[in-house]
Structures are given as structure tokens and as C-alpha cells.
């Protein structure tokens, strides 16, 4: 009788082990769901609604802010804000005109999404090259951007600080 109980106990334990393994395999087989991409509506620094007259062009992206004061924080640590945006599925306005690898005109059908940035290229080969040194190529995009409305808009800090005391 005790042998039967022992066998039944072993059988039950094995059944649980097999079902746990099957559940784990099923979980791994399901592709990881990414956040659905949507356009930017909030400031990545303060989280408030964006002001279309306050933006920073950085790493090929136009990033809108709630006020001009947020530009410095974005520039101080762009990777932090781009990664947070990527986790939320936020897509910034891309302002690229040239491939970061070759400097040639971009093809809007050839791109990769890299840590919150949609980066366009002239050809598929450049995507692989970009993947080797993304930071270097993102810096090239920043250097080629000529517009920073935030800096142009900071005429007087008194104006800006009135509505945004917690910056």
C-alpha cells in the first residue's frame, strides 16, 4: 500500500513539473509585445502638454517641450528621455534629410527604431553599420541639425519661469 502511495506521489510531482515546464515554454514562444507607437503629445521632461513653439532638434529628432526650460535637461541626458519614450511607444518627429552613415539623402522606406528614435538611412547596408556605433552616428545627426527653437525662444527667463515655477 505504501508503495502505491509513493508511486502516486511521484506521479503527481512529475505531472506538476511537466505542466510548469510546458507553461514556461509557451511563455517564451510568445513574441514580446512592444508598446504601440504614437506621436508625441507630452513633454518628455516634465510630462505636461507640449507647446509647438518650444522644441529641440537632437539626434535627428524634433522633440517638443512644455516650455523652453526643458531643453537643457533633454540635452544633458538625451538617452534617458529617448529610452523612457521608447518604453511608452512615443515616436518623435523625425527631421533627418541625410543618412547618418554616408551623408547621402535618406530613403523613408529604410529605417530602424533605436531606443526611442526612428533613424532613416539611404540603404539597408547602413543599418548594419549604424548598429556597430550608434552613438557616433546619432551625434552626427545632432551636428547636422541647425534648428533649436528653444534657444531662440529664450528671450527672457522671467517670461518663461512665470508659468513653470517647478523647473
Short mmCIF file of C-alpha atoms in Angstrom, two decimals:
data_model
loop_
_atom_site.label_atom_id
_atom_site.label_comp_id
_atom_site.label_asym_id
_atom_site.label_seq_id
_atom_site.Cartn_x
_atom_site.Cartn_y
_atom_site.Cartn_z
CA UNK A 1 0.00 0.00 0.00
CA UNK A 2 2.79 2.41 0.86
CA UNK A 3 4.46 1.65 -2.49
CA UNK A 4 1.29 2.70 -4.30
CA UNK A 5 1.12 5.96 -2.33
CA UNK A 6 4.77 6.63 -3.10
CA UNK A 7 4.23 5.97 -6.80
CA UNK A 8 1.16 8.20 -6.86
CA UNK A 9 3.07 10.98 -5.08
CA UNK A 10 5.93 10.73 -7.59
CA UNK A 11 3.44 10.72 -10.47
CA UNK A 12 1.69 13.86 -9.16
CA UNK A 13 5.01 15.67 -8.67
CA UNK A 14 6.10 14.75 -12.21
CA UNK A 15 2.78 15.96 -13.60
CA UNK A 16 3.24 19.36 -11.95
CA UNK A 17 6.81 19.58 -13.21
CA UNK A 18 5.77 18.80 -16.79
CA UNK A 19 2.90 21.30 -16.72
CA UNK A 20 5.16 24.02 -15.28
CA UNK A 21 7.74 23.35 -18.00
CA UNK A 22 5.05 23.47 -20.71
CA UNK A 23 3.76 26.80 -19.39
CA UNK A 24 7.29 28.24 -19.39
CA UNK A 25 7.93 27.08 -22.98
CA UNK A 26 4.62 28.62 -24.10
CA UNK A 27 5.53 31.90 -22.41
CA UNK A 28 8.93 32.01 -24.20
CA UNK A 29 7.37 31.17 -27.58
CA UNK A 30 5.07 34.19 -27.48
CA UNK A 31 6.74 37.25 -29.02
CA UNK A 32 7.35 40.13 -26.66
CA UNK A 33 4.75 42.82 -27.28
CA UNK A 34 6.17 46.29 -27.82
CA UNK A 35 4.23 49.41 -26.99
CA UNK A 36 2.16 50.63 -29.92
CA UNK A 37 3.85 53.64 -31.50
CA UNK A 38 2.12 57.00 -31.30
CA UNK A 39 3.15 60.62 -31.84
CA UNK A 40 4.47 62.75 -29.02
CA UNK A 41 1.80 64.69 -27.10
CA UNK A 42 3.58 65.35 -23.78
CA UNK A 43 6.89 66.87 -22.77
CA UNK A 44 9.44 64.10 -22.11
CA UNK A 45 10.99 66.11 -19.26
CA UNK A 46 8.03 67.42 -17.23
CA UNK A 47 5.20 65.33 -18.69
CA UNK A 48 2.89 68.27 -19.45
CA UNK A 49 1.23 69.02 -22.79
CA UNK A 50 3.69 70.12 -25.47
CA UNK A 51 4.00 73.66 -26.80
CA UNK A 52 4.68 73.51 -30.55
CA UNK A 53 6.81 76.65 -30.31
CA UNK A 54 9.25 75.05 -27.82
CA UNK A 55 11.35 72.25 -29.27
CA UNK A 56 14.86 70.91 -29.57
CA UNK A 57 16.29 69.24 -32.65
CA UNK A 58 18.58 66.49 -31.38
CA UNK A 59 19.91 63.28 -32.92
CA UNK A 60 17.70 63.67 -35.98
CA UNK A 61 14.52 64.09 -33.92
CA UNK A 62 12.42 67.15 -33.16
CA UNK A 63 11.46 66.87 -29.50
CA UNK A 64 8.73 69.23 -28.33
CA UNK A 65 8.62 70.55 -24.77
CA UNK A 66 6.06 72.16 -22.49
CA UNK A 67 8.37 75.18 -22.19
CA UNK A 68 11.83 76.33 -23.29
CA UNK A 69 13.34 75.47 -19.89
CA UNK A 70 13.14 71.72 -20.61
CA UNK A 71 15.62 71.87 -23.47
CA UNK A 72 18.69 71.95 -21.20
CA UNK A 73 17.53 68.86 -19.29
CA UNK A 74 16.94 66.95 -22.52
CA UNK A 75 20.35 67.95 -23.88
CA UNK A 76 22.06 66.96 -20.62
CA UNK A 77 20.86 63.34 -20.85
CA UNK A 78 19.09 62.63 -24.16
CA UNK A 79 19.46 58.84 -23.84
CA UNK A 80 17.41 58.85 -20.63
CA UNK A 81 14.48 60.66 -22.24
CA UNK A 82 14.63 58.73 -25.52
CA UNK A 83 14.65 55.38 -23.68
CA UNK A 84 11.69 56.41 -21.50
CA UNK A 85 9.79 57.50 -24.61
CA UNK A 86 10.58 54.20 -26.35
CA UNK A 87 9.16 52.25 -23.41
CA UNK A 88 5.93 54.23 -23.76
CA UNK A 89 5.83 53.84 -27.57
CA UNK A 90 6.31 57.55 -28.21
CA UNK A 91 7.53 58.47 -31.67
CA UNK A 92 9.20 61.86 -32.06
CA UNK A 93 9.05 63.89 -35.26
CA UNK A 94 11.99 62.88 -37.44
CA UNK A 95 13.76 65.77 -39.18
CA UNK A 96 16.53 63.85 -40.93
CA UNK A 97 17.37 64.60 -44.54
CA UNK A 98 20.64 62.66 -44.82
CA UNK A 99 21.87 59.20 -43.85
CA UNK A 100 23.93 59.34 -40.64
CA UNK A 101 26.41 56.82 -42.07
CA UNK A 102 27.07 58.11 -45.60
CA UNK A 103 25.60 61.62 -45.67
CA UNK A 104 23.52 60.64 -48.72
CA UNK A 105 19.80 61.54 -49.00
CA UNK A 106 17.59 59.19 -46.96
CA UNK A 107 15.06 56.67 -48.21
CA UNK A 108 11.99 56.85 -45.90
CA UNK A 109 11.38 53.14 -46.50
CA UNK A 110 14.74 52.21 -44.91
CA UNK A 111 14.81 52.81 -41.15
CA UNK A 112 15.33 51.32 -37.74
CA UNK A 113 13.81 52.28 -34.41
CA UNK A 114 16.66 52.69 -31.95
CA UNK A 115 15.90 53.42 -28.28
CA UNK A 116 13.11 55.90 -28.95
CA UNK A 117 14.47 57.32 -32.18
CA UNK A 118 13.37 56.45 -35.70
CA UNK A 119 16.53 56.68 -37.77
CA UNK A 120 16.38 56.69 -41.59
CA UNK A 121 19.13 55.54 -43.94
CA UNK A 122 19.99 55.64 -47.63
CA UNK A 123 20.22 51.82 -47.88
CA UNK A 124 19.96 48.58 -45.88
CA UNK A 125 23.77 48.26 -45.54
CA UNK A 126 23.87 51.44 -43.48
CA UNK A 127 21.54 49.96 -40.85
CA UNK A 128 24.14 47.28 -40.08
CA UNK A 129 26.92 49.87 -39.97
CA UNK A 130 24.83 52.08 -37.65
CA UNK A 131 24.31 49.13 -35.27
CA UNK A 132 28.09 48.90 -34.72
CA UNK A 133 28.45 52.51 -33.42
CA UNK A 134 25.01 54.05 -32.86
CA UNK A 135 26.22 56.80 -30.51
CA UNK A 136 28.73 58.09 -33.04
CA UNK A 137 26.14 58.23 -35.81
CA UNK A 138 23.49 59.84 -33.58
CA UNK A 139 25.99 62.58 -32.75
CA UNK A 140 26.41 63.21 -36.48
CA UNK A 141 22.66 63.77 -36.73
CA UNK A 142 22.79 66.33 -33.92
CA UNK A 143 25.62 68.20 -35.62
CA UNK A 144 23.68 68.34 -38.89
CA UNK A 145 20.54 69.77 -37.20
CA UNK A 146 20.58 73.54 -37.48
CA UNK A 147 17.41 74.48 -35.63
CA UNK A 148 16.82 74.85 -31.94
CA UNK A 149 13.76 76.97 -31.43
CA UNK A 150 14.11 76.67 -27.67
CA UNK A 151 17.30 78.71 -27.60
CA UNK A 152 15.84 81.28 -29.98
CA UNK A 153 12.73 81.49 -27.80
CA UNK A 154 14.55 82.16 -24.52
CA UNK A 155 14.43 85.94 -24.68
CA UNK A 156 13.81 86.47 -21.00
CA UNK A 157 13.81 83.93 -18.24
CA UNK A 158 11.22 85.98 -16.33
CA UNK A 159 8.63 85.24 -19.05
CA UNK A 160 9.39 81.54 -19.07
CA UNK A 161 9.55 81.00 -15.32
CA UNK A 162 6.19 82.64 -14.59
CA UNK A 163 4.22 79.65 -15.86
CA UNK A 164 6.71 76.96 -14.85
CA UNK A 165 7.93 77.53 -11.32
CA UNK A 166 8.83 73.87 -10.70
CA UNK A 167 11.56 73.70 -13.39
#
